[in-house]
XYZ file of C-alpha atoms in Angstrom:
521
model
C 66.287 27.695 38.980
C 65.214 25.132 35.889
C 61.890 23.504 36.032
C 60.894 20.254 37.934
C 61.337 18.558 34.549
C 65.158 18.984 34.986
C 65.490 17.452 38.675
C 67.156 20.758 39.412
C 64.780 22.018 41.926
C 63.138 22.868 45.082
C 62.957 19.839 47.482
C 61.214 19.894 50.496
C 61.472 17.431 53.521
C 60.593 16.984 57.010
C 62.441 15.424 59.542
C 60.408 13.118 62.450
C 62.475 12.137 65.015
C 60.205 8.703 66.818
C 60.571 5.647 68.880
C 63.094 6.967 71.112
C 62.599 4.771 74.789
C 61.104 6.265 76.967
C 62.933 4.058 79.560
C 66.822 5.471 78.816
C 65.903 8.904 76.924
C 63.378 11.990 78.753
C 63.049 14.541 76.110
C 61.338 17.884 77.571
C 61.890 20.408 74.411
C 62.983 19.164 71.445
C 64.790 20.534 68.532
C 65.788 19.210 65.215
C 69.026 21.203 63.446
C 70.125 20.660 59.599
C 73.853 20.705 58.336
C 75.177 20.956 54.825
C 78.266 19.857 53.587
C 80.739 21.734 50.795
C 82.051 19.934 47.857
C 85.453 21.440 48.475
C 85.966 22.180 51.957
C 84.035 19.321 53.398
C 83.171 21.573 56.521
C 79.221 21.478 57.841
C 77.164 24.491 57.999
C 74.209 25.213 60.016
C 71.375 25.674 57.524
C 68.348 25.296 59.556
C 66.645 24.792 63.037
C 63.276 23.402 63.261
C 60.705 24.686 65.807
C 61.112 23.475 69.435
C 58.577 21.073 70.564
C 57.917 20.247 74.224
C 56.594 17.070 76.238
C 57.218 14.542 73.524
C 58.996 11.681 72.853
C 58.027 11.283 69.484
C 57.908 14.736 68.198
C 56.958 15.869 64.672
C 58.146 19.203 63.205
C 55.763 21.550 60.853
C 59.171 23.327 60.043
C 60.160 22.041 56.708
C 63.631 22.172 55.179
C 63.807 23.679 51.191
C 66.776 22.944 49.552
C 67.971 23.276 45.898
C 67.695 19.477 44.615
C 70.494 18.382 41.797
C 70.455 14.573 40.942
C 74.146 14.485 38.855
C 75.564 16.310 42.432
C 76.184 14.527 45.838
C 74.914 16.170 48.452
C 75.624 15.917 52.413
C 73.330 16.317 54.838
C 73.489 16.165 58.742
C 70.893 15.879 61.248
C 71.126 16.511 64.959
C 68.697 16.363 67.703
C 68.878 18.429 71.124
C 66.903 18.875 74.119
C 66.279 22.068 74.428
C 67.119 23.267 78.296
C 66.932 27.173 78.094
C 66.396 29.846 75.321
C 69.994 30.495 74.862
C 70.782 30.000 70.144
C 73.827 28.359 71.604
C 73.752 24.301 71.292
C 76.373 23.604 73.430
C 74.002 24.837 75.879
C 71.665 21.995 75.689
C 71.872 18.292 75.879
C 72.895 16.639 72.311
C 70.172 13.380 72.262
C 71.891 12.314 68.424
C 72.927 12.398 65.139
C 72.518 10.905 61.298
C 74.058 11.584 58.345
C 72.552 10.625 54.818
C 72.254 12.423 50.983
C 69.701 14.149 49.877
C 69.440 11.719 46.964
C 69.529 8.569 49.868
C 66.461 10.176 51.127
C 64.570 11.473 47.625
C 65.661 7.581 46.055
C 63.995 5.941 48.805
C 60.611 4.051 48.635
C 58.127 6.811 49.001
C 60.651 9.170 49.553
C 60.650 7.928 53.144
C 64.323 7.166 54.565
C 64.316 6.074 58.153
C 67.787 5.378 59.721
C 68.976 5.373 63.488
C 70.016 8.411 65.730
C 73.530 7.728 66.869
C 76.476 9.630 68.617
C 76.485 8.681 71.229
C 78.524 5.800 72.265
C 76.451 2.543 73.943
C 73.692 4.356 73.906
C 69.844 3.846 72.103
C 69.467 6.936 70.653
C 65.848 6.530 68.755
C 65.468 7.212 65.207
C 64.506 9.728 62.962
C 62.301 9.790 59.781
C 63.034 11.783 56.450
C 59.988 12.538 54.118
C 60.962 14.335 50.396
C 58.741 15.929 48.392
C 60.091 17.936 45.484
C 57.738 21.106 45.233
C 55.370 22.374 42.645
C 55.654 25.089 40.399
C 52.655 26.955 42.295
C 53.961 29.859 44.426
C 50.526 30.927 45.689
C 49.791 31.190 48.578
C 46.502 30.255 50.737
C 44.903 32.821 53.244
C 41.915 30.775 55.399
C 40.106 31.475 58.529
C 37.887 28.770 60.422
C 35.713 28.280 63.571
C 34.333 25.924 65.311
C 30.845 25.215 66.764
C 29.939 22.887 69.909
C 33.053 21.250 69.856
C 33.231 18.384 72.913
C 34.484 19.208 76.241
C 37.242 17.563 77.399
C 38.352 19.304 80.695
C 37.047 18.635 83.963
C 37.283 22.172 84.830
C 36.486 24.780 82.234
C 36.040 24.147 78.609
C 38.187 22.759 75.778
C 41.556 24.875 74.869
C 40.779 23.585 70.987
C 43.478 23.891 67.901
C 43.865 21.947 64.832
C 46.467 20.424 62.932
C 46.485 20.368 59.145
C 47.861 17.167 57.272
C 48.972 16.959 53.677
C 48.073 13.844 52.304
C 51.657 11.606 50.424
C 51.908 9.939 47.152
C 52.307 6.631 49.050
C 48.997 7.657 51.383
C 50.420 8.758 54.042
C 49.986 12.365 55.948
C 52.676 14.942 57.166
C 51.848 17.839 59.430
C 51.909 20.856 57.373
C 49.985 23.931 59.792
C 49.290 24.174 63.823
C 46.897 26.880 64.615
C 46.915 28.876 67.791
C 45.473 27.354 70.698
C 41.560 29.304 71.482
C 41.426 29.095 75.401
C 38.464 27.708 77.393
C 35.695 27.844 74.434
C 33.556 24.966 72.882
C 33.233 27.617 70.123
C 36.749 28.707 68.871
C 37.279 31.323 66.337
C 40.888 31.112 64.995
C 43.221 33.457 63.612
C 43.622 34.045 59.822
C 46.402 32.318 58.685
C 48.138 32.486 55.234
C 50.463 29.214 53.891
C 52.129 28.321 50.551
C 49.860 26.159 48.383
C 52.704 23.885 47.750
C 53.086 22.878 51.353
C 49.013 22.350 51.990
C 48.521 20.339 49.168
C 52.006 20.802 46.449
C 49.565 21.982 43.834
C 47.546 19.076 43.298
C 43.810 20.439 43.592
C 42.533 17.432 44.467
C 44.721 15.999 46.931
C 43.129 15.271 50.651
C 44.227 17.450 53.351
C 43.263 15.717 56.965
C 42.427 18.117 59.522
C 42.581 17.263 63.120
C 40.859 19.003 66.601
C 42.430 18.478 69.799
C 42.002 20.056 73.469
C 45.301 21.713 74.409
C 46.990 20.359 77.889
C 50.008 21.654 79.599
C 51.586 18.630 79.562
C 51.390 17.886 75.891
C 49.265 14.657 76.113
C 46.544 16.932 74.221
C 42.902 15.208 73.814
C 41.790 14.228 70.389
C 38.219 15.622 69.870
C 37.663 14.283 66.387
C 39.391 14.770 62.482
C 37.947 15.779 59.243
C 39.322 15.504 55.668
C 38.818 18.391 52.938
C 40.654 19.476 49.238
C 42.096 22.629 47.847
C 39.243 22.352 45.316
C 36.641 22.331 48.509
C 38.227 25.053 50.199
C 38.725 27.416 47.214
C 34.616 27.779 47.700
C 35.303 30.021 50.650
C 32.491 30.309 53.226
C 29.537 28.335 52.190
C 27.137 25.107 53.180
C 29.844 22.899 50.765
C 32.816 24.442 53.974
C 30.982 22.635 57.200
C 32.562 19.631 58.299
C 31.550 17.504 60.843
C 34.097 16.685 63.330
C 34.448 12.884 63.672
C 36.068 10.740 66.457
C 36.178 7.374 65.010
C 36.476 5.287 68.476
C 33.300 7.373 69.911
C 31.254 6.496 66.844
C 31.990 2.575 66.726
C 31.417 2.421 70.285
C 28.176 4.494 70.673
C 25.289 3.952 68.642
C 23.806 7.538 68.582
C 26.943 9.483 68.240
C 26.754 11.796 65.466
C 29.538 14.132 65.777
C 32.311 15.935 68.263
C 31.204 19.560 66.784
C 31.570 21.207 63.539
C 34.610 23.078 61.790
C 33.628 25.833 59.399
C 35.392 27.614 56.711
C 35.409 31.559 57.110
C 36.931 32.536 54.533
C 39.696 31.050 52.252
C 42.060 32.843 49.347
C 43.383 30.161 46.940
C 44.457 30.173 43.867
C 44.926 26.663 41.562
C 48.402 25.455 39.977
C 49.820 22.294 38.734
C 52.454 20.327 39.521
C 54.543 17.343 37.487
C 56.706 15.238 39.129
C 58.076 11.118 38.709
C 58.764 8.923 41.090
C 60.601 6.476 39.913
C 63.225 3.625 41.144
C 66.331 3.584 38.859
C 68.134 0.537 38.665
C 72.358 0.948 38.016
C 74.589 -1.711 36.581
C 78.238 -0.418 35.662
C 80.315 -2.860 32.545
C 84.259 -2.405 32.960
C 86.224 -2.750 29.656
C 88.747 -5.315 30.606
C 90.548 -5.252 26.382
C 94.724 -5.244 26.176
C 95.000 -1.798 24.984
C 94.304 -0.727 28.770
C 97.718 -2.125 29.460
C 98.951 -4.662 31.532
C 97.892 -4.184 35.089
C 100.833 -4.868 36.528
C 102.717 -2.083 34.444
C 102.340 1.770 36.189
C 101.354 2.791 32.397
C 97.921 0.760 32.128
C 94.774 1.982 32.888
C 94.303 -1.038 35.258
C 97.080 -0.657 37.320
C 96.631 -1.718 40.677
C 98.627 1.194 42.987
C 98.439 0.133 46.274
C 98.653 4.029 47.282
C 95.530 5.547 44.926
C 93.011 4.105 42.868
C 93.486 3.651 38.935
C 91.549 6.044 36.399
C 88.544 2.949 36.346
C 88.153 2.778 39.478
C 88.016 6.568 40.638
C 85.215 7.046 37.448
C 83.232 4.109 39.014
C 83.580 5.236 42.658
C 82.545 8.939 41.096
C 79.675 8.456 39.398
C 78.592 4.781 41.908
C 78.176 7.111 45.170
C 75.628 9.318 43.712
C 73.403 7.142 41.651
C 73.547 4.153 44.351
C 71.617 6.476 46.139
C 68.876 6.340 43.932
C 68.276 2.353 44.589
C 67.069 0.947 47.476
C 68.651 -2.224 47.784
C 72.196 -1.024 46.930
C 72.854 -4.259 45.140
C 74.325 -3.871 41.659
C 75.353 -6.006 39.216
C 78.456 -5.476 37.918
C 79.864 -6.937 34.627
C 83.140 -7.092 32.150
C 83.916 -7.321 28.795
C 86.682 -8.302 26.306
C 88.351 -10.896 28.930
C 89.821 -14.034 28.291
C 88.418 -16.333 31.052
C 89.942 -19.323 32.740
C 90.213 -22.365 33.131
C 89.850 -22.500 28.933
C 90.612 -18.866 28.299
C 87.246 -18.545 25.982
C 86.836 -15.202 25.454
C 83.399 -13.408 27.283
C 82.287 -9.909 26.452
C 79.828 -10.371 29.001
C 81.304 -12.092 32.188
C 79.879 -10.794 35.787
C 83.092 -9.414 37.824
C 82.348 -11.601 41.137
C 82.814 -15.005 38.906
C 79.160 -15.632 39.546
C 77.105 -16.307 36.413
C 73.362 -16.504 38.512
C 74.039 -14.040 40.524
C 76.283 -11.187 39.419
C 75.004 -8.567 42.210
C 77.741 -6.605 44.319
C 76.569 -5.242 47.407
C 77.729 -1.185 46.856
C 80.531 0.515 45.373
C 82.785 -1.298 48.030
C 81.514 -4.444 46.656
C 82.008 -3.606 43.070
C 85.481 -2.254 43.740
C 86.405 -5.695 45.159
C 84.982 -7.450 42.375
C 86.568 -5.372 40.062
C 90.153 -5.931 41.708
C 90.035 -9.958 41.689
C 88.999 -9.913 38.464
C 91.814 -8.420 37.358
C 93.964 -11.351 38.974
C 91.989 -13.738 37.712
C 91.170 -12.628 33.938
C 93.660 -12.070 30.767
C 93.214 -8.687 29.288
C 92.244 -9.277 25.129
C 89.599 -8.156 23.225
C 87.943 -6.559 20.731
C 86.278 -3.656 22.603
C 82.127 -5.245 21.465
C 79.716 -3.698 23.580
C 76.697 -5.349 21.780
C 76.785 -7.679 23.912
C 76.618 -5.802 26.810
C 73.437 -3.583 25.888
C 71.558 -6.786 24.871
C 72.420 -8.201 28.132
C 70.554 -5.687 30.228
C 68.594 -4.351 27.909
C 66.528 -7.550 28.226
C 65.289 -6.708 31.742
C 64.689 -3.302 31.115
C 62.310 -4.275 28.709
C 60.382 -5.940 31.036
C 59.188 -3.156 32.667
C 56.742 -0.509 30.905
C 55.056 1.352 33.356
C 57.326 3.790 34.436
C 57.803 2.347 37.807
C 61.763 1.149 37.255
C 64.146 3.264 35.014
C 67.863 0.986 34.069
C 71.284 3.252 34.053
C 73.691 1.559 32.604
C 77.802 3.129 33.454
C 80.135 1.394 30.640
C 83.929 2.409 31.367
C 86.018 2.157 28.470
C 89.511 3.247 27.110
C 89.294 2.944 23.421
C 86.946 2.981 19.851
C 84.060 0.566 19.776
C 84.849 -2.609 17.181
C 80.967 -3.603 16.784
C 79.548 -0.378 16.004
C 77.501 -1.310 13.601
C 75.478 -3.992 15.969
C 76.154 -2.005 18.682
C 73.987 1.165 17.335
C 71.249 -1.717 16.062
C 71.259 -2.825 19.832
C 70.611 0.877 20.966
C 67.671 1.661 18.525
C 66.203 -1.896 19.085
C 65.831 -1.135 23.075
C 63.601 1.931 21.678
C 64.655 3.440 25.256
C 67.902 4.939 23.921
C 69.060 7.288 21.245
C 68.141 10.138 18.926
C 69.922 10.620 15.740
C 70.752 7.453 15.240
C 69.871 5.426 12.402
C 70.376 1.515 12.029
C 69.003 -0.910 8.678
C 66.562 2.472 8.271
C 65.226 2.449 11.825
C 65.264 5.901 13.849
C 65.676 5.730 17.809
C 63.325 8.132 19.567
C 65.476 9.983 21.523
C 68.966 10.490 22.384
C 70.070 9.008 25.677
C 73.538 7.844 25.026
C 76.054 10.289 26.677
C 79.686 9.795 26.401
C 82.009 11.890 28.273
C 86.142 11.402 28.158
C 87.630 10.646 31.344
C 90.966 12.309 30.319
C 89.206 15.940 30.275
C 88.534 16.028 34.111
C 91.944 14.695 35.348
C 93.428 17.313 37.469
C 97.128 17.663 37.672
C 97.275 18.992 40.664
C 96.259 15.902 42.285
C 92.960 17.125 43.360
C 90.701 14.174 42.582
C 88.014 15.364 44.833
C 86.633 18.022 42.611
C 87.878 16.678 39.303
C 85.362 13.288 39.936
C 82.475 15.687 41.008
C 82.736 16.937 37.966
C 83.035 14.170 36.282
C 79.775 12.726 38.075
C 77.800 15.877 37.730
C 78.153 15.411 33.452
C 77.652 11.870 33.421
C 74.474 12.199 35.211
C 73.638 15.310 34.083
C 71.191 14.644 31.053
C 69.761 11.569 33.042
C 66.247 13.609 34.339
C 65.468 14.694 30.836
C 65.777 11.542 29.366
C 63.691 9.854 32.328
C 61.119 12.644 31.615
C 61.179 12.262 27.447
C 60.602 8.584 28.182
C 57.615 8.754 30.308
C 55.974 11.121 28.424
C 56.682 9.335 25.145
C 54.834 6.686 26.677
C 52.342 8.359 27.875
C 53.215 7.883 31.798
C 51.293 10.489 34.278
C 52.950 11.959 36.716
C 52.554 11.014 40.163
C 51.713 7.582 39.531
C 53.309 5.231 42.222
C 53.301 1.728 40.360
C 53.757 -1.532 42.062
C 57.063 -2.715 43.206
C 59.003 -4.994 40.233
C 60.625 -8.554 40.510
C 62.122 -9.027 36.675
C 62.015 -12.474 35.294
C 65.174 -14.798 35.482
C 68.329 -14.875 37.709
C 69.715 -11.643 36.993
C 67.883 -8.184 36.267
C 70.710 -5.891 35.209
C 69.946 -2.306 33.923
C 70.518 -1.269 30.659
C 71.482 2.114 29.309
């Protein structure tokens, strides 16, 4: 495996199924099951079942899902939730409550890493929804042995004692908290003593040593509508003290203490013993922006001929289009909106057939956004009607164009991609290697009028290598994908260090300046 620095790496989510109604769905056990998808075959595999959860409509599994993460690689992923009638493995054996189906890189691209999307499969029916959480995981491989107990906790059955537990939280980047540990449930005591239990650093906390871990108490019932007692919050830094006066925590129920004056606490937790070990962890999350610039010159061929590079088969798609769709499908999962502007160059234009080597695709100057890869493809085949194929092949212009917005944003929160399909040598080389060291985002080894860019992010890769003769586009355009986007992580990573970015930082949403914020390279 290569290093979180490479996006290549351990990523770790957890699916929450909620907000299923209660008035058309009764869930008594539920079960969450994972499916992968192969490049070639296409067929799903099993690849995990979470733990079964009982008496909930809104359940939330500790069992997370750890999969190898590659951004330049599209990968499929299934979800399916059952109710769980018996303990038979076999799934047709129990009631099939719904589906979704998503990428890993729709879920790790979304805000927070948080995609929510809608249970379906079942025709005219509300099947809830379900909520996936990505975290890619830290280089620590530690793991945390801990023992705790509890002291005068409050009594919450009418009959008997508490039935305490507690549920361990790791705190998110974007401040929210997902269940990492349950502990055993201590019958009919106000003074629990729980089992040892050992988990990986990287799911308690990912390595940071600072990061808040919340720790809830609750009174175990039958039916699963369990009784809070009260919450605390701690740190891996806290607990690595083991047993000591620093490892006492006060259990808190915040309703009881703004509604009664003297209330001090609902018991105490203490910290046996605990085994822990520090590590670090680096990690960017950032939103990357995509625009894609078609070469529209003559020496692609007249469209209407079978020989140009345009040519609009009514059967397949032309070599443009299938190197757009390729490389559009995995980085559109990367941006949220899905909107992406989409732009051509070395056109004549009507009505006065000026010549543009910077014209957006859906004829719309103040607004050259296409919603998707459906919506670029369309743009892309009326502007072929609509344009006369000329030249010179400058992309200058292009790069200035976007690199405009890009340089509007510094602080790592927004990183521009820009996809320029071409068939032939570049005619403005000279301004267009100026217009690559001037961005100061691109390049290495270039120089320009004396000027050295930082670093090298300009990848080309020729389309004609990865054509398959056998007529097997499928795995021809992965690959073509996978070395397109291949050096993209490193040269996110060289550019936030170079300007001194920390890891971990979550900056504030961006709106660029002007009518149209369009990536750059």
């Amino acid at each position: 495996m290569d290093k979180l620095e490479d996006m290549a790496s351990v990523c770790e989510f957890d699916p929450i199924t909620g907000d299923i109604p209660a008035t058309k769905v009764e869930i008594t056990v539920s079960l969450c099951v994972l499916y992968t998808q192969g490049v070639e075959s296409k067929q799903w595999r099993e690849f995990g079942r979470t733990e079964v959860i009982d008496n909930t409509l809104n359940p939330d599994f500790v069992r997370k899902y750890i999969l190898d993460y590659f951004f330049e690689e599209k990968q499929n992923l299934r979800f399916d939730i059952y109710d769980i009638d018996s303990k038979s493995p076999d799934l047709a054996k129990h009631d099939f409550l719904g589906q979704t189906f998503c990428t890993l890189g729709e879920i790790v691209g979304s805000p927070g890493s948080r995609l929510e999307k809608p249970l379906g499969g079942i025709p005219g029916k509300n099947c809830g929804t379900i909520i996936l959480t990505a975290e890619e995981l830290g280089n620590c491989r530690d793991c945390a042995t801990m023992q705790f107990c509890a002291n005068k906790l409050d009594k919450k059955d009418f009959f008997g004692r508490s039935d305490p537990f507690m549920v361990f939280y790791r705190s998110n980047e974007d401040g929210t908290f997902t269940i990492c540990h349950k502990t055993e449930v201590v019958k009919n005591t106000l003074n629990p003593v729980w089992q040892p239990f050992t988990i990986p650093v990287r799911a308690l906390c990912n390595g940071d040593y600072d990061r808040s871990i919340k720790v809830e108490v609750y009174d175990w019932d039958r039916d699963g509508s369990h009784d809070f007692i009260g919450e605390f919050t701690t740190s891996y830094r806290e607990l690595s003290r083991g047993q000591s006066q620093f490892n006492v925590y006060e259990v808190v129920n915040p309703k009881k203490k703004l509604k009664k004056r003297r209330y001090i606490n609902s018991g105490t937790v203490s910290s046996e013993f605990a085994s822990l070990k520090s590590c670090t962890k680096s990690l960017f999350f950032t939103q990357i922006h995509f625009t894609v610039a078609i070469d529209f010159t003559a020496s692609n061929g007249n469209p209407s001929q079978s020989t140009s590079l345009h040519y609009m088969n009514p059967y397949q798609m032309n070599a443009y289009a299938m190197a757009l769709k390729a490389v559009g499908e995995i980085i559109q999962d990367y941006d949220s909106d899905k909107m992406f502007p989409a732009l051509g160059f070395g056109a004549k234009l009507p009505p006065d057939g000026r010549v543009s080597h910077e014209f957006p695709l859906n004829g719309n100057v103040d607004n050259p956004y296409c919603n998707g890869m459906e919506g670029i493809l369309e743009a892309y085949h009326e502007s072929l009607k609509t344009v006369q194929l000329y030249g010179p092949t400058n992309f200058a212009p292009i790069i200035n164009h976007v690199a405009r917005y890009a340089a509007a944003v510094q602080d790592g929160s927004q990183y521009f991609v820009l996809l320029i399909i071409t068939d032939g040598v570049i005619s403005d080389m000279a301004q267009t290697k100026e217009a690559i060291v001037n961005i100061v985002l691109l390049a290495g080894g270039i120089s320009s009028r004396g000027k050295l860019a930082e670093r090298d992010i300009v990848q080309f890769v020729p389309f004609r290598d990865y054509m398959d003769r056998t007529g097997n586009h499928v795995l021809s355009m992965a690959r073509l994908a996978k070395d397109v986007l291949a050096e993209i992580p490193d040269q996110l990573i060289l550019y936030m260090k170079s300007r001194g970015i920390k890891p971990n930082q979550t900056p504030p949403d961006y709106s660029p300046p002007g009518l149209s914020p369009t990536p750059t390279v």
